[in-house]
Amino acid sequence: MVTIRVQAEDFDPTVETAVLTKGRTDVGAIVTFTGLCRDEGGMLNALELEHYPGMAEQELARIAAQAQERWPVQGIVIIHRFGKIPPGERIVMVSVSAWHRSEAFCAAEFLMDFLKTQAPFWKRQNLGDGTSGGWVAGKEADEEALERWNTK
Amino acid sequence: MVTIRVQAEDFDPTVETAVLTKGRTDVGAIVTFTGLCRDEGGMLNALELEHYPGMAEQELARIAAQAQERWPVQGIVIIHRFGKIPPGERIVMVSVSAWHRSEAFCAAEFLMDFLKTQAPFWKRQNLGDGTSGGWVAGKEADEEALERWNTK
Amino acid sequence: MKAIYFAWVRERIGRSDEEITPPASVANVEDLMVWLTRRGEEYAHAFENPKVIRVAIDQNHVKHNAPIAGAREIAFFPPMTGG
Amino acid sequence: MKAIYFAWVRERIGRSDEEITPPASVANVEDLMVWLTRRGEEYAHAFENPKVIRVAIDQNHVKHNAPIAGAREIAFFPPMTGG
């Protein structure tokens, strides 16, 4: 059971993860990652998230399918926002349900590592003075985070 | 910032994690683990959770302090229920906020591994026919999960 | 000192806590479990496999060789199964 | 085929999408980027460092040596920074 949504609106993680447990009593563990818009130096007015409509949803579904192939997970919810997101607000959530915690942790971290580098979203900084701080550059650390999944 | 609660009542993870982000814009990642009462064979009426009042809270606080020593985390919330918990209901949640996702994932998994084997809680099965299914035995896998944190 | 029992240790002994006054020769946790075992069949049953029993002194986990001098509260319980 | 541009690739080129009709000699993604570069300064700027450009054909990630024959939609964008 996989739920993928790409939307401008905020979301409530508890509401969104309810689908993972509704009507069933065999779920033992849920791991939910929430990514927030972070303002490191007090300079940021908002992040502007651009995405590739259609491919964004498809790519998230492909990443979810890969996680399901690797671990015995019961359900996955991925929600990614686009548009203007001020500091402190949620950008993304990934939630995984499983019989046991270890699979849920692994799959959630895998999903985030792949989402960061494979899902077609791009962040631009909108600074407090109204100017653009430019496009956020891809991080070396994020590329490296992918590699460890090849050896596991 | 650490919140520890041991209670009979259910809780809403979104409400409980709000304290991690309230009034601040420097949080980048929140990882929340939720553990549920799981009924593997349709035999379970409820789990009955016994705990050591006083020590349970203290031990959870000690585990949280260890996580804070190991990783640059911003905040931790741990809530553990006791009493009778029917299948499908939440038993425990652990939530960690951090600047970056990798620390939040590590600390949350560490907290759960230590909570499982160090926090004074004991589960007894209450079966559908009204009889006791006995006390849940500690798992070898849970003890092993602890060991990997010694080498990291 | 106060002895506290949890889970099946409590059930086997048939009480959740009690005041105990072990003699001075009972120096550590291991000694105390041996001493408790002599108090009756229910204790012998609870401590029949002392290796699996976990112990906390004044709400801190301790090993079986920990001294009990000065302890106000000593708790005996099976391996924990929370979470 | 339809070319689509995102983020700073879109900004440099000055449009988000367009119909393109490369000649048959343009066989793969790499060829196509070279061909686009010749369309003007804005394209040359967008593709000045082709190695960093990521490409999707019909909404699937592809490598630069992927053939473009039959593609309906080909997208060019910088490394992704979602999440």
Coordinates of N, CA and C in Angstrom, one line a residue, chain C:
Chain C
M1 N 16.0 -2.4 54.0 CA 15.8 -1.8 52.6 C 14.5 -2.4 52.0
K2 N 14.0 -1.7 51.0 CA 12.8 -2.2 50.4 C 13.1 -3.0 49.1
A3 N 12.5 -4.2 49.1 CA 12.7 -5.0 47.9 C 11.4 -4.9 47.0
I4 N 11.6 -4.7 45.7 CA 10.5 -4.6 44.8 C 10.6 -5.6 43.7
Y5 N 9.5 -6.2 43.3 CA 9.5 -7.2 42.3 C 8.5 -6.9 41.2
F6 N 9.0 -7.2 40.0 CA 8.1 -6.9 38.8 C 7.9 -8.1 37.9
A7 N 6.8 -8.0 37.2 CA 6.5 -9.0 36.2 C 6.4 -10.4 36.8
W8 N 7.1 -11.4 36.2 CA 6.9 -12.8 36.7 C 7.7 -13.0 38.0
V9 N 8.6 -12.2 38.3 CA 9.3 -12.3 39.6 C 8.3 -11.9 40.7
R10 N 7.5 -10.8 40.5 CA 6.5 -10.4 41.4 C 5.4 -11.5 41.5
E11 N 5.0 -12.1 40.4 CA 4.0 -13.1 40.4 C 4.4 -14.4 41.2
R12 N 5.6 -14.8 40.9 CA 6.1 -16.0 41.6 C 6.2 -15.8 43.1
I13 N 6.7 -14.6 43.5 CA 6.9 -14.3 44.9 C 5.6 -14.1 45.6
G14 N 4.6 -13.5 44.8 CA 3.3 -13.3 45.3 C 3.1 -12.0 46.0
R15 N 4.1 -11.1 45.9 CA 3.9 -9.7 46.4 C 4.7 -8.8 45.5
S16 N 4.4 -7.5 45.6 CA 5.1 -6.5 44.7 C 6.2 -5.8 45.5
D17 N 6.2 -5.8 46.8 CA 7.3 -5.2 47.5 C 7.3 -5.6 49.0
E18 N 8.4 -5.5 49.7 CA 8.4 -5.8 51.1 C 9.7 -5.2 51.7
E19 N 9.7 -5.0 53.0 CA 10.9 -4.6 53.7 C 11.7 -5.8 54.0
I20 N 13.0 -5.8 53.7 CA 13.9 -6.9 54.0 C 15.1 -6.3 54.8
T21 N 15.6 -7.2 55.7 CA 16.8 -6.8 56.5 C 17.8 -7.9 56.5
P22 N 18.5 -8.0 55.3 CA 19.5 -9.1 55.2 C 20.7 -8.8 56.2
P23 N 21.3 -9.9 56.7 CA 22.5 -9.7 57.6 C 23.6 -9.1 56.9
A24 N 24.6 -8.6 57.7 CA 25.8 -7.9 57.1 C 26.6 -8.8 56.2
S25 N 26.5 -10.1 56.3 CA 27.3 -11.0 55.5 C 26.8 -11.0 54.0
V26 N 25.6 -10.5 53.8 CA 25.0 -10.4 52.5 C 25.5 -9.1 51.8
A27 N 26.6 -9.2 51.1 CA 27.3 -8.0 50.6 C 26.9 -7.5 49.3
N28 N 26.6 -8.4 48.4 CA 26.2 -7.9 47.0 C 24.9 -8.5 46.5
V29 N 24.5 -8.1 45.3 CA 23.3 -8.5 44.7 C 23.2 -10.0 44.6
E30 N 24.2 -10.6 44.2 CA 24.2 -12.1 44.1 C 24.0 -12.8 45.5
D31 N 24.7 -12.3 46.5 CA 24.4 -12.8 47.9 C 22.9 -12.6 48.2
L32 N 22.4 -11.5 47.9 CA 21.0 -11.2 48.3 C 20.1 -12.1 47.6
M33 N 20.3 -12.4 46.4 CA 19.4 -13.4 45.7 C 19.5 -14.8 46.4
V34 N 20.7 -15.2 46.7 CA 20.8 -16.5 47.4 C 20.1 -16.4 48.8
W35 N 20.2 -15.3 49.5 CA 19.6 -15.1 50.8 C 18.0 -15.1 50.6
L36 N 17.5 -14.5 49.6 CA 16.1 -14.4 49.3 C 15.6 -15.8 49.0
T37 N 16.3 -16.6 48.2 CA 15.9 -17.9 47.8 C 15.6 -18.8 49.0
R38 N 16.3 -18.5 50.1 CA 16.1 -19.4 51.3 C 14.8 -19.0 52.1
R39 N 14.1 -17.9 51.7 CA 13.0 -17.5 52.4 C 11.7 -18.3 52.1
G40 N 11.8 -19.2 51.1 CA 10.6 -20.1 50.8 C 10.6 -20.5 49.4
E41 N 9.7 -21.4 49.1 CA 9.6 -22.0 47.8 C 9.3 -20.9 46.7
E42 N 8.4 -20.0 47.1 CA 8.0 -18.9 46.1 C 9.3 -18.1 45.7
Y43 N 10.1 -17.9 46.6 CA 11.4 -17.2 46.3 C 12.3 -18.1 45.5
A44 N 12.4 -19.3 45.9 CA 13.3 -20.3 45.2 C 12.8 -20.4 43.7
H45 N 11.5 -20.3 43.5 CA 10.9 -20.4 42.1 C 11.3 -19.1 41.4
A46 N 11.2 -18.0 42.0 CA 11.5 -16.7 41.3 C 12.9 -16.6 41.0
F47 N 13.8 -17.1 41.8 CA 15.2 -16.9 41.6 C 15.9 -18.2 41.2
E48 N 15.1 -19.1 40.6 CA 15.7 -20.4 40.2 C 16.8 -20.3 39.1
N49 N 16.7 -19.3 38.3 CA 17.7 -19.1 37.3 C 18.2 -17.6 37.5
P50 N 19.1 -17.4 38.5 CA 19.4 -16.0 38.9 C 20.1 -15.2 37.8
K51 N 20.7 -15.9 36.8 CA 21.4 -15.2 35.7 C 20.4 -14.3 34.9
V52 N 19.2 -14.8 34.8 CA 18.2 -14.0 33.9 C 17.6 -12.8 34.7
I53 N 17.8 -12.8 36.0 CA 17.2 -11.7 36.8 C 18.0 -10.4 36.7
R54 N 17.3 -9.3 36.3 CA 17.9 -8.0 36.3 C 17.6 -7.3 37.6
V55 N 18.6 -6.4 38.0 CA 18.5 -5.8 39.3 C 18.7 -4.3 39.2
A56 N 18.0 -3.5 39.9 CA 18.2 -2.1 40.0 C 18.3 -1.7 41.5
I57 N 19.3 -0.9 41.8 CA 19.5 -0.4 43.1 C 19.1 1.1 43.1
D58 N 18.2 1.5 43.9 CA 17.8 2.9 43.9 C 17.5 3.4 42.5
Q59 N 16.8 2.6 41.7 CA 16.4 2.9 40.3 C 17.5 3.0 39.3
N60 N 18.6 2.4 39.6 CA 19.7 2.4 38.6 C 20.0 0.9 38.3
H61 N 20.1 0.5 37.0 CA 20.6 -0.8 36.7 C 21.9 -1.1 37.3
V62 N 22.1 -2.3 37.9 CA 23.4 -2.7 38.5 C 23.6 -4.2 38.1
K63 N 24.9 -4.5 38.1 CA 25.3 -5.9 37.9 C 25.1 -6.7 39.1
H64 N 25.2 -8.1 39.0 CA 25.0 -8.9 40.2 C 26.1 -8.8 41.2
N65 N 27.3 -8.3 40.8 CA 28.4 -8.1 41.8 C 28.3 -6.8 42.5
A66 N 27.3 -6.0 42.3 CA 27.2 -4.7 42.9 C 27.0 -4.8 44.4
P67 N 27.7 -4.0 45.2 CA 27.4 -4.0 46.7 C 26.0 -3.5 47.0
I68 N 25.4 -4.0 48.0 CA 24.1 -3.5 48.4 C 24.1 -2.5 49.6
A69 N 25.3 -2.3 50.1 CA 25.4 -1.4 51.3 C 24.8 0.0 51.0
G70 N 23.9 0.5 51.8 CA 23.4 1.8 51.6 C 22.2 1.9 50.7
A71 N 21.8 0.7 50.1 CA 20.7 0.7 49.2 C 19.4 1.0 50.0
R72 N 18.5 1.8 49.4 CA 17.2 2.0 50.0 C 16.2 1.2 49.3
E73 N 16.4 1.0 48.0 CA 15.4 0.3 47.2 C 16.1 -0.6 46.3
I74 N 15.7 -1.9 46.3 CA 16.4 -2.8 45.4 C 15.3 -3.6 44.6
A75 N 15.4 -3.5 43.3 CA 14.3 -4.1 42.5 C 14.8 -5.3 41.7
F76 N 14.0 -6.4 41.6 CA 14.3 -7.6 40.8 C 13.3 -7.8 39.7
F77 N 13.7 -8.0 38.5 CA 12.8 -8.2 37.4 C 13.4 -9.0 36.3
P78 N 12.5 -9.5 35.4 CA 13.0 -10.2 34.2 C 13.6 -9.2 33.2
P79 N 14.2 -9.7 32.1 CA 14.6 -8.8 31.0 C 13.4 -8.0 30.6
M80 N 13.7 -6.7 30.2 CA 12.7 -5.8 29.9 C 12.2 -6.0 28.5
T81 N 10.9 -5.7 28.3 CA 10.2 -6.0 27.0 C 9.3 -4.8 26.6
G82 N 9.8 -3.6 26.9 CA 9.0 -2.4 26.5 C 9.1 -2.1 25.1
G83 N 8.6 -1.0 24.7 CA 8.8 -0.4 23.4 C 7.8 -1.0 22.4

